[in-house]
Amino acid sequence: MNKARNACAALLAAVAVVLSGCAGGNWQDAGPLYRCEHGIEFRAKFIDDTAVLEGPGGRDLLQRDAGGEGPRQTVYSNPRMRAEFGLGASGREAVLRYPLLPLVARCMRD
């Protein structure tokens, strides 16, 4: 039952992403902005157990993973990347990990 619920939530999140793109959504208008090392920047939207990261290079849909050390720290991933949010003393830091490259980028929310 949990797998079906997670699949349904993922499908709804994907539909929301597609519809926002059809509506002419500008990545710079949605969600908080994160600026990272290596010239990476993106905005993040959190919907149920998914995170949609939008930047100049496009969109990534990530599913919530186990991890984090408390309710403020959350971890999301897909086969291409892993994102950890709520880090640092202020909770405004994040880390992006690209295991296939390998690349790690530390980020700060504006």
PDB file of C-alpha atoms in Angstrom:
ATOM      1  CA  MET A   1       0.000   0.000   0.000  1.00  0.00           C
ATOM      2  CA  ASN A   2       2.843   2.393   0.845  1.00  0.00           C
ATOM      3  CA  LYS A   3       4.485   1.753  -2.550  1.00  0.00           C
ATOM      4  CA  ALA A   4       1.221   2.576  -4.319  1.00  0.00           C
ATOM      5  CA  ARG A   5       0.811   5.757  -2.264  1.00  0.00           C
ATOM      6  CA  ASN A   6       4.407   6.816  -3.001  1.00  0.00           C
ATOM      7  CA  ALA A   7       3.954   6.081  -6.707  1.00  0.00           C
ATOM      8  CA  CYS A   8       0.743   8.111  -6.741  1.00  0.00           C
ATOM      9  CA  ALA A   9       2.419  11.050  -4.948  1.00  0.00           C
ATOM     10  CA  ALA A  10       5.326  10.923  -7.404  1.00  0.00           C
ATOM     11  CA  LEU A  11       2.930  10.904 -10.355  1.00  0.00           C
ATOM     12  CA  LEU A  12       1.014  13.890  -8.970  1.00  0.00           C
ATOM     13  CA  ALA A  13       4.260  15.793  -8.401  1.00  0.00           C
ATOM     14  CA  ALA A  14       5.414  15.004 -11.953  1.00  0.00           C
ATOM     15  CA  VAL A  15       2.074  16.208 -13.344  1.00  0.00           C
ATOM     16  CA  ALA A  16       2.433  19.435 -11.324  1.00  0.00           C
ATOM     17  CA  VAL A  17       5.890  19.961 -12.824  1.00  0.00           C
ATOM     18  CA  VAL A  18       4.613  19.408 -16.366  1.00  0.00           C
ATOM     19  CA  LEU A  19       1.648  21.713 -15.842  1.00  0.00           C
ATOM     20  CA  SER A  20       3.831  24.456 -14.384  1.00  0.00           C
ATOM     21  CA  GLY A  21       6.054  24.163 -17.466  1.00  0.00           C
ATOM     22  CA  CYS A  22       3.033  24.385 -19.759  1.00  0.00           C
ATOM     23  CA  ALA A  23       1.900  27.495 -17.939  1.00  0.00           C
ATOM     24  CA  GLY A  24       5.129  29.185 -18.972  1.00  0.00           C
ATOM     25  CA  GLY A  25       6.659  28.843 -15.502  1.00  0.00           C
ATOM     26  CA  ASN A  26       9.938  30.668 -15.157  1.00  0.00           C
ATOM     27  CA  TRP A  27      12.400  28.793 -12.935  1.00  0.00           C
ATOM     28  CA  GLN A  28      13.366  32.088 -11.318  1.00  0.00           C
ATOM     29  CA  ASP A  29       9.814  32.640  -9.995  1.00  0.00           C
ATOM     30  CA  ALA A  30       9.265  29.461  -7.970  1.00  0.00           C
ATOM     31  CA  GLY A  31      10.643  28.452  -4.580  1.00  0.00           C
ATOM     32  CA  PRO A  32      13.653  29.636  -2.594  1.00  0.00           C
ATOM     33  CA  LEU A  33      16.891  30.256  -4.477  1.00  0.00           C
ATOM     34  CA  TYR A  34      19.988  28.233  -3.605  1.00  0.00           C
ATOM     35  CA  ARG A  35      23.443  29.378  -4.773  1.00  0.00           C
ATOM     36  CA  CYS A  36      26.128  26.704  -4.858  1.00  0.00           C
ATOM     37  CA  GLU A  37      29.776  26.119  -5.549  1.00  0.00           C
ATOM     38  CA  HIS A  38      30.779  25.473  -9.166  1.00  0.00           C
ATOM     39  CA  GLY A  39      28.357  28.158 -10.417  1.00  0.00           C
ATOM     40  CA  ILE A  40      25.269  26.028  -9.727  1.00  0.00           C
ATOM     41  CA  GLU A  41      22.046  27.719  -8.686  1.00  0.00           C
ATOM     42  CA  PHE A  42      18.517  26.388  -8.478  1.00  0.00           C
ATOM     43  CA  ARG A  43      15.125  26.903  -6.892  1.00  0.00           C
ATOM     44  CA  ALA A  44      13.450  24.145  -4.888  1.00  0.00           C
ATOM     45  CA  LYS A  45       9.776  23.298  -4.474  1.00  0.00           C
ATOM     46  CA  PHE A  46       8.790  20.687  -1.917  1.00  0.00           C
ATOM     47  CA  ILE A  47       5.571  18.776  -2.617  1.00  0.00           C
ATOM     48  CA  ASP A  48       4.666  15.923  -0.247  1.00  0.00           C
ATOM     49  CA  ASP A  49       7.607  13.491  -0.437  1.00  0.00           C
ATOM     50  CA  THR A  50       9.208  15.030  -3.520  1.00  0.00           C
ATOM     51  CA  ALA A  51      11.477  17.955  -4.295  1.00  0.00           C
ATOM     52  CA  VAL A  52      11.510  19.678  -7.672  1.00  0.00           C
ATOM     53  CA  LEU A  53      14.808  21.437  -8.362  1.00  0.00           C
ATOM     54  CA  GLU A  54      14.621  23.981 -11.184  1.00  0.00           C
ATOM     55  CA  GLY A  55      17.558  25.815 -12.666  1.00  0.00           C
ATOM     56  CA  PRO A  56      18.940  27.061 -15.954  1.00  0.00           C
ATOM     57  CA  GLY A  57      19.739  23.452 -16.906  1.00  0.00           C
ATOM     58  CA  GLY A  58      16.168  22.234 -16.457  1.00  0.00           C
ATOM     59  CA  ARG A  59      14.223  20.341 -13.802  1.00  0.00           C
ATOM     60  CA  ASP A  60      14.997  17.396 -11.564  1.00  0.00           C
ATOM     61  CA  LEU A  61      12.322  15.486  -9.654  1.00  0.00           C
ATOM     62  CA  LEU A  62      13.720  13.856  -6.521  1.00  0.00           C
ATOM     63  CA  GLN A  63      12.024  11.475  -4.066  1.00  0.00           C
ATOM     64  CA  ARG A  64      12.447  11.718  -0.277  1.00  0.00           C
ATOM     65  CA  ASP A  65      15.077   9.302   1.069  1.00  0.00           C
ATOM     66  CA  ALA A  66      15.973   8.082   4.488  1.00  0.00           C
ATOM     67  CA  GLY A  67      18.593  10.283   6.080  1.00  0.00           C
ATOM     68  CA  GLY A  68      18.972  13.575   7.824  1.00  0.00           C
ATOM     69  CA  GLU A  69      19.505  14.082  11.514  1.00  0.00           C
ATOM     70  CA  GLY A  70      16.219  15.607  12.563  1.00  0.00           C
ATOM     71  CA  PRO A  71      13.022  17.095  11.147  1.00  0.00           C
ATOM     72  CA  ARG A  72      14.837  20.105   9.645  1.00  0.00           C
ATOM     73  CA  GLN A  73      17.228  17.942   7.621  1.00  0.00           C
ATOM     74  CA  THR A  74      15.745  16.195   4.615  1.00  0.00           C
ATOM     75  CA  VAL A  75      17.321  14.105   1.882  1.00  0.00           C
ATOM     76  CA  TYR A  76      15.972  13.617  -1.650  1.00  0.00           C
ATOM     77  CA  SER A  77      17.419  11.692  -4.593  1.00  0.00           C
ATOM     78  CA  ASN A  78      16.961  10.287  -8.058  1.00  0.00           C
ATOM     79  CA  PRO A  79      19.400   8.152 -10.100  1.00  0.00           C
ATOM     80  CA  ARG A  80      21.321  11.284 -11.202  1.00  0.00           C
ATOM     81  CA  MET A  81      21.667  13.227  -7.950  1.00  0.00           C
ATOM     82  CA  ARG A  82      21.152  13.414  -4.184  1.00  0.00           C
ATOM     83  CA  ALA A  83      20.201  16.632  -2.376  1.00  0.00           C
ATOM     84  CA  GLU A  84      20.420  17.247   1.364  1.00  0.00           C
ATOM     85  CA  PHE A  85      18.533  20.257   2.768  1.00  0.00           C
ATOM     86  CA  GLY A  86      18.306  21.928   6.184  1.00  0.00           C
ATOM     87  CA  LEU A  87      22.019  21.744   6.948  1.00  0.00           C
ATOM     88  CA  GLY A  88      24.183  24.149   8.939  1.00  0.00           C
ATOM     89  CA  ALA A  89      23.390  26.029  12.133  1.00  0.00           C
ATOM     90  CA  SER A  90      20.787  28.167  10.370  1.00  0.00           C
ATOM     91  CA  GLY A  91      19.243  25.289   8.387  1.00  0.00           C
ATOM     92  CA  ARG A  92      19.744  27.328   5.190  1.00  0.00           C
ATOM     93  CA  GLU A  93      22.526  25.174   3.745  1.00  0.00           C
ATOM     94  CA  ALA A  94      22.229  22.278   1.316  1.00  0.00           C
ATOM     95  CA  VAL A  95      24.535  19.836  -0.443  1.00  0.00           C
ATOM     96  CA  LEU A  96      24.111  18.423  -3.939  1.00  0.00           C
ATOM     97  CA  ARG A  97      25.884  15.175  -4.775  1.00  0.00           C
ATOM     98  CA  TYR A  98      26.254  13.879  -8.325  1.00  0.00           C
ATOM     99  CA  PRO A  99      27.631  10.337  -7.917  1.00  0.00           C
ATOM    100  CA  LEU A 100      28.174   9.705 -11.624  1.00  0.00           C
ATOM    101  CA  LEU A 101      30.526  12.694 -12.092  1.00  0.00           C
ATOM    102  CA  PRO A 102      31.589  12.639  -9.053  1.00  0.00           C
ATOM    103  CA  LEU A 103      30.766  16.145  -7.889  1.00  0.00           C
ATOM    104  CA  VAL A 104      29.726  17.652  -4.557  1.00  0.00           C
ATOM    105  CA  ALA A 105      28.395  21.226  -4.369  1.00  0.00           C
ATOM    106  CA  ARG A 106      27.723  23.083  -1.126  1.00  0.00           C
ATOM    107  CA  CYS A 107      24.819  25.534  -1.351  1.00  0.00           C
ATOM    108  CA  MET A 108      23.249  28.376   0.633  1.00  0.00           C
ATOM    109  CA  ARG A 109      19.601  29.468   0.445  1.00  0.00           C
ATOM    110  CA  ASP A 110      19.142  33.220  -0.178  1.00  0.00           C
TER     111      ASP A 110
END
